[in-house]
Structure formats: structure tokens, C-alpha cells
mmCIF file of C-alpha atoms in Angstrom:
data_model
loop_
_atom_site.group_PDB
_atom_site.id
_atom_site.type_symbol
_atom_site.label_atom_id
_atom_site.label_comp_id
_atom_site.label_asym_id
_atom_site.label_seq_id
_atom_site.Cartn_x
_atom_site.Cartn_y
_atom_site.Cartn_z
ATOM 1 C CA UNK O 1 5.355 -33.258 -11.088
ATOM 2 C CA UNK O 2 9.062 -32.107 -11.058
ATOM 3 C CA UNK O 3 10.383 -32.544 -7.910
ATOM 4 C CA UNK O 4 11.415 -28.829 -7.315
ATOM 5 C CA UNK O 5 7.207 -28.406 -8.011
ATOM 6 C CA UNK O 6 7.034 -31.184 -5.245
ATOM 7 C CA UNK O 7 9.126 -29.191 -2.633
ATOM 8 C CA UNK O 8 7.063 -26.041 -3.363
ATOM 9 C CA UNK O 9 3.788 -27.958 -2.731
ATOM 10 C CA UNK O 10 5.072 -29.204 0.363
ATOM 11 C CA UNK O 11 6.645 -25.819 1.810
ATOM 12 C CA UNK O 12 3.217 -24.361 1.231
ATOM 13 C CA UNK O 13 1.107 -26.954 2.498
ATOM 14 C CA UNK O 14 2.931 -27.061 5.881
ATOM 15 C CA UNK O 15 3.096 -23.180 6.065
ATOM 16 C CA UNK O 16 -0.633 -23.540 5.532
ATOM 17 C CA UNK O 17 -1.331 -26.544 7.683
ATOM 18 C CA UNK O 18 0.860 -25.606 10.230
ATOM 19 C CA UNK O 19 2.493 -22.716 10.683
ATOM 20 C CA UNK O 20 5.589 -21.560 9.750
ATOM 21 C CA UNK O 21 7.833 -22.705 12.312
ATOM 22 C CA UNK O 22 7.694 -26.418 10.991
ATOM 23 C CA UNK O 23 10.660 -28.596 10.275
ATOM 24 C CA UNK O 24 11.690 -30.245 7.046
ATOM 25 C CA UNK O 25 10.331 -33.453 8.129
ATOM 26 C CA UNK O 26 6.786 -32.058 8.163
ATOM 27 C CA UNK O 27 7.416 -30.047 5.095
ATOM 28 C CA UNK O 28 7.987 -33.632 3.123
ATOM 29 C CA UNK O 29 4.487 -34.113 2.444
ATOM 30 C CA UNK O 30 4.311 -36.453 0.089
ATOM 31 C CA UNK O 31 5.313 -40.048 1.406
ATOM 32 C CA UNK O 32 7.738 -42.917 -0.003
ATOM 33 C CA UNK O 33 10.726 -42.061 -2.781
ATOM 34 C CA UNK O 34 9.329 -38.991 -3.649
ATOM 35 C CA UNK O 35 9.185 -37.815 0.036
ATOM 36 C CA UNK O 36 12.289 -38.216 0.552
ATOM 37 C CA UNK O 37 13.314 -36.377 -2.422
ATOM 38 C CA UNK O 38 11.528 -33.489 -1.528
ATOM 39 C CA UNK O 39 13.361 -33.557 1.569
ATOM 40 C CA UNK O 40 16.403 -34.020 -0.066
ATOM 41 C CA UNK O 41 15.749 -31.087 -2.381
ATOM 42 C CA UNK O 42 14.942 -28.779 0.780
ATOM 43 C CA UNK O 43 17.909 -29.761 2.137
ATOM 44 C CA UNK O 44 19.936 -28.796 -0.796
ATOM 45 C CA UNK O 45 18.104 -25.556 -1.885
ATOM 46 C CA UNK O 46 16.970 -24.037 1.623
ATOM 47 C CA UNK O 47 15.878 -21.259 -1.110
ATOM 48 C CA UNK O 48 13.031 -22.623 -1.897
ATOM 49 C CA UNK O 49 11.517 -22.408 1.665
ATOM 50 C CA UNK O 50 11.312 -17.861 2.116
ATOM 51 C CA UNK O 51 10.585 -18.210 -1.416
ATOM 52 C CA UNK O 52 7.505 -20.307 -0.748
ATOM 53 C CA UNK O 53 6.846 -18.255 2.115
ATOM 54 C CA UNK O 54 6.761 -15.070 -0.042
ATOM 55 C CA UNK O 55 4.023 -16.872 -2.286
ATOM 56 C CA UNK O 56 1.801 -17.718 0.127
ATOM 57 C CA UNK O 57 1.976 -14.001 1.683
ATOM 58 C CA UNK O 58 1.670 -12.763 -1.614
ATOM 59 C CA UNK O 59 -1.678 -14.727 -2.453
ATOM 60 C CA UNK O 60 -3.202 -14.408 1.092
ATOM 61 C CA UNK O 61 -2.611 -10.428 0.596
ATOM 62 C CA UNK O 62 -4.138 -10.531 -3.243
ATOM 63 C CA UNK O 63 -7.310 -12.007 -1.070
ATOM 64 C CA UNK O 64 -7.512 -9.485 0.881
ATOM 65 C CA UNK O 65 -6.998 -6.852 -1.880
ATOM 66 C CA UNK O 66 -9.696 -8.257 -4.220
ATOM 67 C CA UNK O 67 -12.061 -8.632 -1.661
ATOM 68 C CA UNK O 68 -12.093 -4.783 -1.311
ATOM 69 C CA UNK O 69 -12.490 -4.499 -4.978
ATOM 70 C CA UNK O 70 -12.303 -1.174 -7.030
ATOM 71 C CA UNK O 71 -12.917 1.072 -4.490
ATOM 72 C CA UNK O 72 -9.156 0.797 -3.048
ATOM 73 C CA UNK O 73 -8.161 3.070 -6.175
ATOM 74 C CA UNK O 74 -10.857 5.338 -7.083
ATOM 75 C CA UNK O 75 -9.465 8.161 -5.942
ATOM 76 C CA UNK O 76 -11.555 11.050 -3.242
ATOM 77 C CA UNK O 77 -12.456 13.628 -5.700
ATOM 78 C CA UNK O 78 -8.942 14.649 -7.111
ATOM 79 C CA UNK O 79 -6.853 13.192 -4.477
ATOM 80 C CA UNK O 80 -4.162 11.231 -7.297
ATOM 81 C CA UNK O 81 -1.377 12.483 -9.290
ATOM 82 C CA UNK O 82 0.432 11.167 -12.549
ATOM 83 C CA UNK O 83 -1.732 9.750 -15.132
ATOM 84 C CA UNK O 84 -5.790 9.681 -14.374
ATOM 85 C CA UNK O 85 -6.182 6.889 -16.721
ATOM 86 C CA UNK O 86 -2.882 5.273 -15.770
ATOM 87 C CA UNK O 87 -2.340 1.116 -15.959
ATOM 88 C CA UNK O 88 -1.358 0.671 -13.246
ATOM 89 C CA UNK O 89 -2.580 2.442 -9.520
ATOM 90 C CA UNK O 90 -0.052 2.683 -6.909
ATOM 91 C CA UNK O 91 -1.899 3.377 -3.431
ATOM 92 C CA UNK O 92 -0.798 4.791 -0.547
ATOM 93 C CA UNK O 93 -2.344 5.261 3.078
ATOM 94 C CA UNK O 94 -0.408 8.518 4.808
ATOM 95 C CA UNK O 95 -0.691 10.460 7.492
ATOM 96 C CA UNK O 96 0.708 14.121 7.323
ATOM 97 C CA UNK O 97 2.483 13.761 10.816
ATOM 98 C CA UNK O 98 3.938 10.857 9.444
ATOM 99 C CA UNK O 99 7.856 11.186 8.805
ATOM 100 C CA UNK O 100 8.350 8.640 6.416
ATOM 101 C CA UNK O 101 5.659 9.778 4.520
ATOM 102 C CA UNK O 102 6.978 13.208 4.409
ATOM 103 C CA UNK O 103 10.412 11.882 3.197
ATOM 104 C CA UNK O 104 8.569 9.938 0.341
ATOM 105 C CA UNK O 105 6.911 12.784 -1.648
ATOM 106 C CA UNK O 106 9.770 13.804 -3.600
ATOM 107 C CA UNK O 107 9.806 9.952 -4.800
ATOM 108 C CA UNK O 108 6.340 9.654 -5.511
ATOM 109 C CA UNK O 109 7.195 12.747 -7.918
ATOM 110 C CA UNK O 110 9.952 10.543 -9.558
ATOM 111 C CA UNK O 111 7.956 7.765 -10.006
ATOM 112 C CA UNK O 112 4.968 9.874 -12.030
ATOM 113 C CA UNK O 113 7.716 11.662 -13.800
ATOM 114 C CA UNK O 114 9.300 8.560 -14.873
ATOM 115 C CA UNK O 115 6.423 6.508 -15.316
ATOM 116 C CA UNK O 116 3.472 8.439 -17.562
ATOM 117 C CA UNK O 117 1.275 5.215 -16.929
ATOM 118 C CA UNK O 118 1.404 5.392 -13.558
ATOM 119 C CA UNK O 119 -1.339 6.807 -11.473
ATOM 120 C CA UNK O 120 -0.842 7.393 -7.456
ATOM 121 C CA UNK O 121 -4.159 7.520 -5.193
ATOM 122 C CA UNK O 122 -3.718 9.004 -1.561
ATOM 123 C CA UNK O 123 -5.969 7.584 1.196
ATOM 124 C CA UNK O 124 -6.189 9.767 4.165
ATOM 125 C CA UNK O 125 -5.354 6.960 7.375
ATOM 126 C CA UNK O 126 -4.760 9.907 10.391
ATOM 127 C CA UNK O 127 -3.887 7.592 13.134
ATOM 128 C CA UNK O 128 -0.337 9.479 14.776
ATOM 129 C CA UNK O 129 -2.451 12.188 16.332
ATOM 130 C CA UNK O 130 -5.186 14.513 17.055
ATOM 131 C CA UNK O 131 -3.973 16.872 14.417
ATOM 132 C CA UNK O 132 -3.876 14.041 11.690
ATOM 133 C CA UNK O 133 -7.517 13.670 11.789
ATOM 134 C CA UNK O 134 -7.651 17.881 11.235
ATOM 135 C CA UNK O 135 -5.474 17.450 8.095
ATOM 136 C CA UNK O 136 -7.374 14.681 6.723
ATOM 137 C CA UNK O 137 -10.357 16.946 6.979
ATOM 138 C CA UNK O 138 -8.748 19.362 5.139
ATOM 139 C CA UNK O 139 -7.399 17.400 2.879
ATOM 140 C CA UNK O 140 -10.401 15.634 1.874
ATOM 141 C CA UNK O 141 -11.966 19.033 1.156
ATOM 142 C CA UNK O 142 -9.363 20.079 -0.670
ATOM 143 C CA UNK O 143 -10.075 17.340 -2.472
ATOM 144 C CA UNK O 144 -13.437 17.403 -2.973
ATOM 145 C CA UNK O 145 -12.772 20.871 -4.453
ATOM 146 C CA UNK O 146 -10.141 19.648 -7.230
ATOM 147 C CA UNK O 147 -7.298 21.798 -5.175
ATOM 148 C CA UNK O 148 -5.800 18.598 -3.638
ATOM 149 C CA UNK O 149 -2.301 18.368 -4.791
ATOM 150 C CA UNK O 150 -1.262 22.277 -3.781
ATOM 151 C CA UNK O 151 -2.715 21.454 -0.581
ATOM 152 C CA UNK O 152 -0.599 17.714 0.011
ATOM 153 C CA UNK O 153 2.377 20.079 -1.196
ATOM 154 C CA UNK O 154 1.770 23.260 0.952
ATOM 155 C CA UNK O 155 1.259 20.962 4.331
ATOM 156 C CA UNK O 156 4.204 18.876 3.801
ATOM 157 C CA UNK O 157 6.516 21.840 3.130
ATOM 158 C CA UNK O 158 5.016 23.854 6.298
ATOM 159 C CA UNK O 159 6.424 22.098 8.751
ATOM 160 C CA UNK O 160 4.730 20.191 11.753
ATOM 161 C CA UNK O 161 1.200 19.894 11.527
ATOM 162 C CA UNK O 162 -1.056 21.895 13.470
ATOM 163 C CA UNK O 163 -3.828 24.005 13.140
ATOM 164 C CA UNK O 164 -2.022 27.011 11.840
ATOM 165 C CA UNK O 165 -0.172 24.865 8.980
ATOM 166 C CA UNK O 166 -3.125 23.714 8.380
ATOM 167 C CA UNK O 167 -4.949 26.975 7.696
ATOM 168 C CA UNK O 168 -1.487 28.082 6.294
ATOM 169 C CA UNK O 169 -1.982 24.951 3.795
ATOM 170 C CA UNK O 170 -5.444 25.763 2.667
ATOM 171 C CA UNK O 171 -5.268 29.388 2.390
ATOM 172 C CA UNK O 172 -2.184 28.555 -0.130
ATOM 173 C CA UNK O 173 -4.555 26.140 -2.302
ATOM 174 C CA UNK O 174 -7.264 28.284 -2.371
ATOM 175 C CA UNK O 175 -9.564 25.549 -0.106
ATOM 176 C CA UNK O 176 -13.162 27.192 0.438
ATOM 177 C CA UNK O 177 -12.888 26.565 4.738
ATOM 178 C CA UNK O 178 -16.528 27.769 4.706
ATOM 179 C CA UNK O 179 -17.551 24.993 3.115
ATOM 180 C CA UNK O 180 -15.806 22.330 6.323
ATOM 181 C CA UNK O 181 -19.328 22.121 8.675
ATOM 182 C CA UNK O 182 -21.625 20.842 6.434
ATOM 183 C CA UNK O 183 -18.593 18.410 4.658
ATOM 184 C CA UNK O 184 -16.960 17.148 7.764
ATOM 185 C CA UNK O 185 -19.712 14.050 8.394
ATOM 186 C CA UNK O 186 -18.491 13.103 4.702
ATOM 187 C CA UNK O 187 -14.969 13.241 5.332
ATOM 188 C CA UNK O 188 -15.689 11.234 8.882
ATOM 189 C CA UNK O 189 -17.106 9.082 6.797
ATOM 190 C CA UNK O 190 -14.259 8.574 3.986
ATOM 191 C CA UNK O 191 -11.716 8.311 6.703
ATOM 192 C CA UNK O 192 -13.931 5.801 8.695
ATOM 193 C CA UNK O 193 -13.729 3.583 5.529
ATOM 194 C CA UNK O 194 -10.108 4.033 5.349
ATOM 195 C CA UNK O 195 -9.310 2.777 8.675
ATOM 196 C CA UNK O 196 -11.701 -0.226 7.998
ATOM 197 C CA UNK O 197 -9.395 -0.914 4.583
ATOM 198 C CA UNK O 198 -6.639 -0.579 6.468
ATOM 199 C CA UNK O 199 -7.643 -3.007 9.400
ATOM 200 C CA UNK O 200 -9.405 -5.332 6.727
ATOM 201 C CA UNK O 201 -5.616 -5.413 4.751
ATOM 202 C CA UNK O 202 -4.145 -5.828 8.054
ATOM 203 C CA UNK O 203 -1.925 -2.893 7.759
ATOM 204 C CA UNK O 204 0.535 -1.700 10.921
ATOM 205 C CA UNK O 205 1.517 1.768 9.810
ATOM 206 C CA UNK O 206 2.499 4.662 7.542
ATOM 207 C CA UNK O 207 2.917 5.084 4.801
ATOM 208 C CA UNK O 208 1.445 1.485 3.221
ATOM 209 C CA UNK O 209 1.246 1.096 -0.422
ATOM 210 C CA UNK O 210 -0.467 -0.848 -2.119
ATOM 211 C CA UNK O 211 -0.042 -2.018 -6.094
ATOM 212 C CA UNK O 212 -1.666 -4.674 -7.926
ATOM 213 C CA UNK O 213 -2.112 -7.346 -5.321
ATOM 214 C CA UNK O 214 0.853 -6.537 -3.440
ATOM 215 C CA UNK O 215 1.008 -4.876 0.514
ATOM 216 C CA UNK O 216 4.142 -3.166 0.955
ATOM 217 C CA UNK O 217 5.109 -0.925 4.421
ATOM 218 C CA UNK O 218 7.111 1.790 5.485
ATOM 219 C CA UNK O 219 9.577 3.924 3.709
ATOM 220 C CA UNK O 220 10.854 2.280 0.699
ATOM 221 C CA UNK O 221 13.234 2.676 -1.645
ATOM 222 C CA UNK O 222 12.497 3.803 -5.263
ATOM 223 C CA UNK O 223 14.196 0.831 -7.049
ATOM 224 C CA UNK O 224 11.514 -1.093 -4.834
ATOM 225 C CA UNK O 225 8.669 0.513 -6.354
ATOM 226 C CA UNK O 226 9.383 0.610 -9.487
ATOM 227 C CA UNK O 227 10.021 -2.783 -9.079
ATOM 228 C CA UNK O 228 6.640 -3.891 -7.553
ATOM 229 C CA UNK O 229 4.993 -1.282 -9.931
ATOM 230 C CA UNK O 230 6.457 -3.464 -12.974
ATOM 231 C CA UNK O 231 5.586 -6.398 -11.344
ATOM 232 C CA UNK O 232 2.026 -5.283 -11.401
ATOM 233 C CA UNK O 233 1.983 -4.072 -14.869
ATOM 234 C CA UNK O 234 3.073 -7.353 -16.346
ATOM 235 C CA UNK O 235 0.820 -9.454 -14.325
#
């Protein structure tokens, strides 16, 4: 084993075995000449050591991610855009009073428009206020109903969320509100499963995307997707 290999090994076992705030000393694993070449090497290429790090987020995260299987990107009913039988499923947990996710709808548009592989599936997580859970209600129906995507647009572009942008959304997509007593226990229900996804994948906010076996948070840039979207594609 190279000795570079050797210095990965050991970053990773002493993230692992003890935490990240661990010296070089500790992070030499491997005893004798080769220990101290490792340490030698970590001393030289520092590098090596958030690289490392990255790794072993990255596969703890991929965990987590399989362990929920297929049911992180099947979409509710026709709550996606881009490609339905896209490669690759970029997923992202919103909340309509959420700002950030607001400000990243016109870049979900560029990435479907620049990517015709690329399929985007929209989890409801309402967890900024009492009128996110009304939305994601809506929402859901909407969904359920195959009118999802003029209802995402017509709530965004009405302003704050409340119960009259709300009814303002739906009445714009054509969303059946009759239907909303006897289909509220199943959008409890889809949202309740959200929020366990969410606490299972250990995620902190809105928006959160995930892509492959990759977490990403917050309000990120487009050369950042596309990157982690790539990433995913080629394997």
C-alpha cells in the first residue's frame, strides 16, 4: 500500500475511532517506518486530512440514503418536473415559506432545461410555520390530481403564504378543494413520512437536496448542482 493510501487509511480510521478533533500523532496508525511516513506525508499534504473527512461524510450519508431505499424518489402523484424517466433524480425537501427555496425555482428550471436526463422530485417538509403545513396539503392534492407544477408555480409567485395565496394558488391550477376532507389523513400521512426521512437523513433545514448518495443544504449555487448531479450520473 502506497503511502498516500496509508495516510488516507489512517485519517479515516482516527476520524472513525475518535473523532475528528485528533492530532497527527493519533492519525499515524500504522506503527514503525511506515508510521512515521504517514505522518510525514500528513505533514506535508495537510490536504489529505478535509479530503478524508469529506469521504467518510460522504459514505456515512450514502448509508443513510440507501437505507431509505427507492421511496426517497418516487415522486407523490405528479409532484417532479424534467424527465419522468430521467437517470438521474435530484430531490429536494422545501417548504413554501421557505426563502431560499423560493429563490431556487428559477434554477431548478435551468437545470431540467439543461439537463433532459434529469428528473427533480419535491418532498413536502412544512416545518417554518403553521401555514407550511396548509400548503403542503394543498400541494399534495394538487398532486394527487396531476395539477402539481401550476400549483408549486402559482404559490411561489403569490407572495407570502397564507390561506388566501393558498386558495389563490389552487383556484389558478384548477385543484378540486372539495376533494381536501376525505384526502387530508393521506397527506398527514405523506408529510409524516417526510419529516421521518428528513430526521432519519439528519437534515437541519430548507431546502435539502438530495442526489445519488449525496446530502447537500441550503441555497446552492447552480455550478454546484450540476456538479453533484454529474457526480451522480457517472457513479
Amino acid at each position: 500500500m502506497s503511502v498516500k493510501a496509508w495516510a488516507a487509511v489512517a485519517v479515516i480510521g482516527g476520524l472513525v475511532g475518535g473523532g475528528a478533533a485528533i492530532g497527527i500523532q493519533q492519525l499515524a496508525a500504522p506503527h514503525g517506518v511506515q508510521g512515521e511516513a504517514v505522518r510525514a506525508y500528513l505533514l506535508d499534504h495537510p490536504e489529505v486530512i478535509p479530503e478524508a473527512m469529506q469521504r467518510l461524510q460522504d459514505r456515512e450519508q450514502g448509508k443513510a440514503v440507501a437505507a431509505i431505499g427507492a421511496d426517497l424518489t418516487k415522486p407523490f402523484g405528479n409532484a417532479y418536473s424534467g424527465n419522468p424517466q430521467g437517470d438521474v433524480t435530484l430531490v429536494e425537501f422545501y417548504d413554501y415559506n421557505c426563502g431560499y427555496c423560493r429563490a431556487s425555482l428559477p434554477l431548478l428550471k435551468q437545470l431540467t432545461q439543461a439537463d433532459p436526463k434529469l428528473r427533480i422530485v419535491y418532498r413536502e417538509l412544512p416545518i417554518l410555520a403553521p401555514s407550511s403545513k396548509a400548503a403542503a396539503r394543498a400541494s399534495l392534492l394538487a398532486a394527487s390530481q396531476g395539477r402539481f407544477p401550476a400549483f408549486h408555480d402559482a404559490l411561489y409567485a403569490g407572495g407570502p403564504v397564507s390561506d388566501a395565496t393558498i386558495a389563490a394558488a389552487t383556484k389558478t391550477a384548477g385543484v378540486d378543494m372539495t376533494k381536501m376532507a376525505a384526502f387530508q389523513p393521506q397527506a398527514d400521512a405523506e408529510i409524516a413520512r417526510n419529516l421521518e426521512a428528513a430526521g432519519r437523513l439528519g437534515l437541519t433545514g430548507t431546502p435539502s437536496w438530495i442526489v445519488g448518495n449525496r446530502i447537500l443544504s441550503g441555497a446552492l449555487p447552480l455550478e454546484q448542482l450540476q456538479k453533484a448531479i454529474a457526480d451522480a450520473r457517472n457513479g
